[in-house]
Amino acid sequence: MKNSSRFFTIGLVTAWYSSNIGVLLLNKYLLSNYGFKYPIFLTMCHMTACSLLSYVAIAWMKMVPMQTIRSRVQFMKISALSLVFCASVVSGNISLRFLPVSFNQAIGATTPFFTAVFAYLMTLKREAWLTYVTLIPVVTGVIIASGGEPSFHLFGFLMCIGATAARALKSVLQGILLSSEGEKLNSMNLLLYMAPIAVVFLLPATLFMEENVVGITLALARDDIKIVWYLLFNSALAYFVNLTNFLVTKHTSALTLQVLGNAKGAVAVVVSILIFRNPVSVTGMLGYSLTVFGVILYSEAKKRSK
């Protein structure tokens, strides 16, 4: 029984890594290498798939009990989270048009810094001084990596910083807005309600900012049907990122999840360099390594302060 449980957990972690890194690499390929330059439409495809597959998983397959929205206030809170979530995903996808995955992941590793800043600004919650000290190598590493990045692009860098900040803001807002017992939702149910609201936000943005994207996609499909399969597979993979993250969280400890999360970014960097052959410098890799080291120290400091 113990062996089967271990193999099951290893399988879950492998699926989590594969879906995370897979959707990241496929996004990069579509937006940069393939030339499908429509990050808002791509995000809308992701959210549409998350809406449909979340409903199938919860309402039909009964993977988790369905939790209902209990009030208009709770709905407004979920809508606010959905808007921030949209900003994070769209900004992240835009950044992939201009930045290599390795540098994108280096910037993304600074999430703890933004989380600490937003937590302090919005809740006045102070961490132990040692926790703040560990954020110094997190930020310093990205500054070093930026200086040594051969493919540095200012707009892509700003979009990636925005995506990272929005991701941190969502986690802090979620803790504030859905803190009461009556309003708490597990991540599967939260995605069930957030995803369709995100589609509503993204549809007008797509029509206004990416004019005739549906017509262009259909024209592309007539020349190369693979684009349809890329979009379908990529969208389904975006849902499985959330599903496997929920399952790994459920079947492992918080500490294990932190360690796996830190390692995942490093694996994504190595795989992306091997696939896309983007140039990397020694300075850039040293900067990224310093950031990851800082994140590990931050996780350890947080654990000790509790």
Coordinates of C-alpha atoms in Angstrom, one line a residue:
M1 CA 0.0 0.0 0.0
K2 CA 2.9 2.4 0.9
N3 CA 4.6 1.7 -2.4
S4 CA 1.4 2.2 -4.5
S5 CA 0.8 5.5 -2.6
R6 CA 4.4 6.6 -3.4
F7 CA 4.0 5.7 -7.1
F8 CA 0.7 7.6 -7.2
T9 CA 2.3 10.7 -5.7
I10 CA 5.3 10.5 -8.1
G11 CA 2.8 10.1 -11.0
L12 CA 0.9 13.2 -9.8
V13 CA 4.0 15.3 -9.5
T14 CA 5.2 14.2 -13.0
A15 CA 1.8 15.2 -14.4
W16 CA 2.0 18.5 -12.6
Y17 CA 5.5 19.2 -13.9
S18 CA 4.6 18.0 -17.4
S19 CA 1.4 20.1 -17.7
N20 CA 3.1 23.3 -16.2
I21 CA 6.2 23.1 -18.4
G22 CA 4.2 21.9 -21.4
V23 CA 1.7 24.8 -21.4
L24 CA 4.6 27.3 -20.9
L25 CA 6.7 25.9 -23.8
L26 CA 3.6 25.6 -26.1
N27 CA 2.6 29.2 -25.3
K28 CA 6.1 30.3 -26.1
Y29 CA 6.1 28.3 -29.4
L30 CA 2.7 29.6 -30.5
L31 CA 3.3 33.3 -29.6
S32 CA 6.9 33.5 -30.6
N33 CA 8.1 30.7 -32.9
Y34 CA 4.9 29.8 -34.7
G35 CA 3.9 33.5 -35.1
F36 CA 0.4 33.3 -33.5
K37 CA 0.6 36.8 -32.0
Y38 CA -2.7 36.9 -30.1
P39 CA -2.0 36.5 -26.4
I40 CA -5.4 37.8 -25.2
F41 CA -7.3 35.3 -27.5
L42 CA -5.0 32.5 -26.4
T43 CA -5.8 33.3 -22.8
M44 CA -9.5 33.4 -23.6
C45 CA -9.2 29.9 -25.1
H46 CA -7.5 28.7 -21.9
M47 CA -10.3 30.2 -19.7
T48 CA -13.0 28.7 -22.0
A49 CA -11.4 25.2 -21.6
C50 CA -11.1 25.8 -17.8
S51 CA -14.8 26.7 -17.6
L52 CA -16.0 23.6 -19.5
L53 CA -13.6 21.1 -18.0
S54 CA -14.1 22.4 -14.5
Y55 CA -17.8 21.8 -14.9
V56 CA -17.2 18.3 -16.2
A57 CA -14.8 17.4 -13.3
I58 CA -17.1 18.8 -10.6
A59 CA -20.7 18.4 -11.8
W60 CA -20.3 15.1 -13.7
M61 CA -17.2 13.3 -12.4
K62 CA -17.8 14.5 -8.8
M63 CA -14.0 15.0 -8.2
V64 CA -14.8 17.4 -5.4
P65 CA -18.2 18.5 -3.9
M66 CA -19.7 21.5 -5.7
Q67 CA -19.7 24.6 -3.6
T68 CA -22.2 27.3 -4.4
I69 CA -21.9 31.1 -4.5
R70 CA -23.9 32.3 -1.5
S71 CA -24.3 36.0 -2.0
R72 CA -23.9 38.8 -4.5
V73 CA -21.0 40.1 -2.4
Q74 CA -19.2 36.8 -2.7
F75 CA -19.8 36.9 -6.5
M76 CA -18.3 40.4 -6.7
K77 CA -15.3 39.2 -4.7
I78 CA -14.8 36.3 -7.1
S79 CA -15.2 38.7 -10.1
A80 CA -12.4 40.9 -8.7
L81 CA -10.1 37.9 -8.3
S82 CA -11.0 36.9 -11.8
L83 CA -10.0 40.3 -13.2
V84 CA -6.6 40.2 -11.5
F85 CA -6.2 36.6 -12.6
C86 CA -6.9 37.7 -16.2
A87 CA -4.3 40.5 -16.0
S88 CA -1.7 38.0 -14.7
V89 CA -2.2 35.4 -17.4
V90 CA -2.5 37.9 -20.3
S91 CA 0.6 39.8 -19.2
G92 CA 2.5 36.5 -18.8
N93 CA 1.5 35.4 -22.3
I94 CA 2.4 38.8 -23.8
S95 CA 5.8 38.6 -22.1
L96 CA 6.5 35.2 -23.8
R97 CA 6.3 36.9 -27.2
F98 CA 9.4 38.9 -26.3
L99 CA 11.3 37.0 -23.6
P100 CA 12.9 33.5 -23.5
V101 CA 11.2 31.0 -21.1
S102 CA 14.4 30.9 -19.0
F103 CA 14.3 34.7 -18.3
N104 CA 10.5 34.6 -17.9
Q105 CA 10.9 32.0 -15.1
A106 CA 13.7 34.0 -13.4
I107 CA 11.4 37.0 -13.1
G108 CA 8.5 34.7 -12.0
A109 CA 10.6 33.4 -9.1
T110 CA 10.3 36.9 -7.5
T111 CA 6.6 36.2 -6.6
P112 CA 7.4 35.9 -2.9
F113 CA 8.8 39.5 -2.9
F114 CA 5.6 40.9 -4.4
T115 CA 3.5 38.7 -2.1
A116 CA 5.3 40.1 1.0
V117 CA 4.9 43.7 -0.3
F118 CA 1.1 43.4 -1.0
A119 CA 0.5 41.5 2.2
Y120 CA 2.1 44.4 4.1
L121 CA 0.4 47.2 2.2
M122 CA -3.1 45.6 2.3
T123 CA -3.2 43.9 5.7
L124 CA -0.2 45.6 7.5
K125 CA 1.0 42.1 8.3
R126 CA 4.6 42.2 9.3
E127 CA 6.9 39.2 8.8
A128 CA 10.0 38.5 10.9
W129 CA 13.0 40.6 9.9
L130 CA 14.9 37.5 8.7
T131 CA 12.1 36.8 6.2
Y132 CA 12.5 40.3 4.6
V133 CA 16.3 39.8 4.6
T134 CA 15.9 36.6 2.4
L135 CA 14.0 38.7 -0.2
I136 CA 17.3 40.6 -0.9
P137 CA 18.9 37.8 -2.9
V138 CA 15.5 37.1 -4.7
V139 CA 15.5 40.7 -6.1
T140 CA 19.2 41.0 -6.5
G141 CA 19.3 37.8 -8.6
V142 CA 16.8 39.1 -11.1
I143 CA 18.7 42.4 -11.4
I144 CA 21.9 40.4 -12.2
A145 CA 20.0 38.1 -14.6
S146 CA 18.5 41.1 -16.4
G147 CA 21.9 42.7 -16.9
G148 CA 23.3 39.4 -18.3
E149 CA 20.3 38.4 -20.4
P150 CA 21.3 38.4 -24.2
S151 CA 17.6 38.5 -25.2
F152 CA 16.5 41.3 -22.8
H153 CA 13.4 43.2 -24.1
L154 CA 12.1 46.1 -21.9
F155 CA 8.4 45.8 -22.8
G156 CA 8.5 42.0 -22.3
F157 CA 10.3 42.5 -19.0
L158 CA 7.7 45.0 -17.8
M159 CA 4.9 42.6 -18.8
C160 CA 6.5 39.8 -17.0
I161 CA 7.0 41.9 -13.8
G162 CA 3.3 42.9 -14.1
A163 CA 2.2 39.2 -14.5
T164 CA 4.3 38.3 -11.4
A165 CA 2.9 41.1 -9.3
A166 CA -0.7 40.3 -10.4
R167 CA -0.2 36.7 -9.5
A168 CA 1.0 37.7 -6.0
L169 CA -1.9 40.2 -5.7
K170 CA -4.4 37.5 -6.5
S171 CA -3.1 35.2 -3.7
V172 CA -3.2 38.0 -1.1
L173 CA -6.6 39.2 -2.3
Q174 CA -7.9 35.6 -2.1
G175 CA -6.8 35.3 1.5
I176 CA -8.5 38.6 2.3
L177 CA -11.7 38.4 0.3
L178 CA -12.6 34.7 0.8
S179 CA -11.4 34.4 4.4
S180 CA -14.7 33.7 6.2
E181 CA -15.7 30.1 6.6
G182 CA -18.9 30.7 4.6
E183 CA -17.1 32.1 1.6
K184 CA -14.0 29.8 1.4
L185 CA -13.8 27.8 -1.9
N186 CA -11.3 25.1 -2.8
S187 CA -9.2 25.9 -5.8
M188 CA -11.3 23.6 -8.1
N189 CA -14.5 25.4 -7.3
L190 CA -12.9 28.8 -7.4
L191 CA -11.7 28.1 -10.9
L192 CA -15.2 26.9 -11.9
Y193 CA -16.5 30.3 -11.1
M194 CA -13.5 32.5 -12.1
A195 CA -13.0 31.0 -15.5
P196 CA -16.3 32.0 -17.1
I197 CA -16.1 35.4 -15.6
A198 CA -12.6 35.7 -17.1
V199 CA -14.1 34.8 -20.5
V200 CA -16.6 37.7 -20.1
F201 CA -13.7 40.1 -19.3
L202 CA -11.5 38.8 -22.1
L203 CA -14.0 38.7 -25.0
P204 CA -14.4 42.5 -25.5
A205 CA -10.7 42.9 -24.9
T206 CA -10.0 40.4 -27.6
L207 CA -12.5 42.0 -30.1
F208 CA -11.1 45.5 -29.4
M209 CA -7.4 44.8 -29.2
E210 CA -7.0 41.8 -31.5
E211 CA -9.3 42.7 -34.3
N212 CA -10.6 39.9 -36.6
V213 CA -8.5 37.3 -34.6
V214 CA -11.2 34.6 -35.2
G215 CA -11.1 35.2 -39.0
I216 CA -7.3 35.2 -39.0
T217 CA -7.3 31.9 -37.0
L218 CA -9.7 30.3 -39.4
A219 CA -7.6 31.4 -42.3
L220 CA -4.5 30.0 -40.6
A221 CA -6.4 26.7 -40.0
R222 CA -7.2 26.4 -43.8
D223 CA -3.5 26.6 -44.5
D224 CA -2.3 24.6 -41.5
I225 CA -4.9 22.5 -39.6
K226 CA -2.3 22.0 -36.8
I227 CA -3.0 25.4 -35.4
V228 CA -6.5 24.1 -34.3
W229 CA -4.9 21.1 -32.5
Y230 CA -2.3 23.3 -30.9
L231 CA -5.0 25.6 -29.5
L232 CA -7.2 22.7 -28.3
F233 CA -4.3 20.8 -26.7
N234 CA -2.8 24.0 -25.2
S235 CA -6.2 25.0 -23.7
A236 CA -6.8 21.5 -22.2
L237 CA -3.3 21.6 -20.8
A238 CA -4.0 24.9 -19.1
Y239 CA -6.8 23.3 -17.2
F240 CA -4.7 20.3 -16.2
V241 CA -2.1 22.7 -14.7
N242 CA -4.8 23.8 -12.2
L243 CA -6.2 20.2 -11.7
T244 CA -2.8 18.7 -11.0
N245 CA -1.8 21.6 -8.8
F246 CA -4.9 20.9 -6.7
L247 CA -4.2 17.2 -6.5
V248 CA -0.5 17.6 -5.6
T249 CA -1.5 20.1 -2.9
K250 CA -4.1 17.6 -1.6
H251 CA -1.7 14.6 -1.6
T252 CA 1.5 16.2 -0.3
S253 CA 2.6 18.5 2.5
A254 CA 2.9 22.3 2.2
L255 CA 6.7 21.9 2.6
T256 CA 6.9 19.3 -0.2
L257 CA 4.9 21.6 -2.4
Q258 CA 7.3 24.5 -1.8
V259 CA 10.3 22.4 -2.7
L260 CA 8.7 21.0 -5.8
G261 CA 7.6 24.4 -6.9
N262 CA 11.1 25.8 -6.5
A263 CA 12.6 22.9 -8.5
K264 CA 9.9 23.2 -11.2
G265 CA 11.1 26.6 -12.3
A266 CA 14.7 25.3 -12.7
V267 CA 13.5 22.3 -14.7
A268 CA 11.4 24.6 -17.0
V269 CA 14.5 26.7 -17.6
V270 CA 16.7 23.7 -18.5
V271 CA 14.0 22.2 -20.8
S272 CA 13.3 25.5 -22.6
I273 CA 17.0 26.1 -23.3
L274 CA 17.4 22.6 -24.7
I275 CA 14.3 23.0 -27.0
F276 CA 14.5 26.7 -28.1
R277 CA 18.3 27.0 -28.0
N278 CA 18.0 30.5 -26.7
P279 CA 21.4 32.1 -25.8
V280 CA 22.2 32.3 -22.1
S281 CA 25.0 33.9 -20.3
V282 CA 27.0 32.9 -17.2
T283 CA 25.9 36.1 -15.5
G284 CA 22.2 35.4 -16.3
M285 CA 22.4 31.8 -14.9
L286 CA 24.2 33.0 -11.8
G287 CA 21.5 35.7 -11.3
Y288 CA 18.7 33.1 -11.7
S289 CA 20.5 30.7 -9.3
L290 CA 20.7 33.5 -6.7
T291 CA 17.0 34.2 -7.0
V292 CA 16.1 30.5 -6.5
F293 CA 18.5 30.3 -3.5
G294 CA 16.7 33.4 -2.1
V295 CA 13.3 31.8 -2.6
I296 CA 14.4 28.7 -0.8
L297 CA 15.7 30.8 2.1
Y298 CA 12.5 32.8 2.1
S299 CA 10.4 29.5 2.4
E300 CA 12.6 28.3 5.2
A301 CA 12.3 31.6 7.1
K302 CA 8.5 31.7 6.7
K303 CA 8.3 28.1 8.0
R304 CA 10.4 29.0 11.1
S305 CA 8.5 32.1 11.9
K306 CA 5.2 30.2 12.2

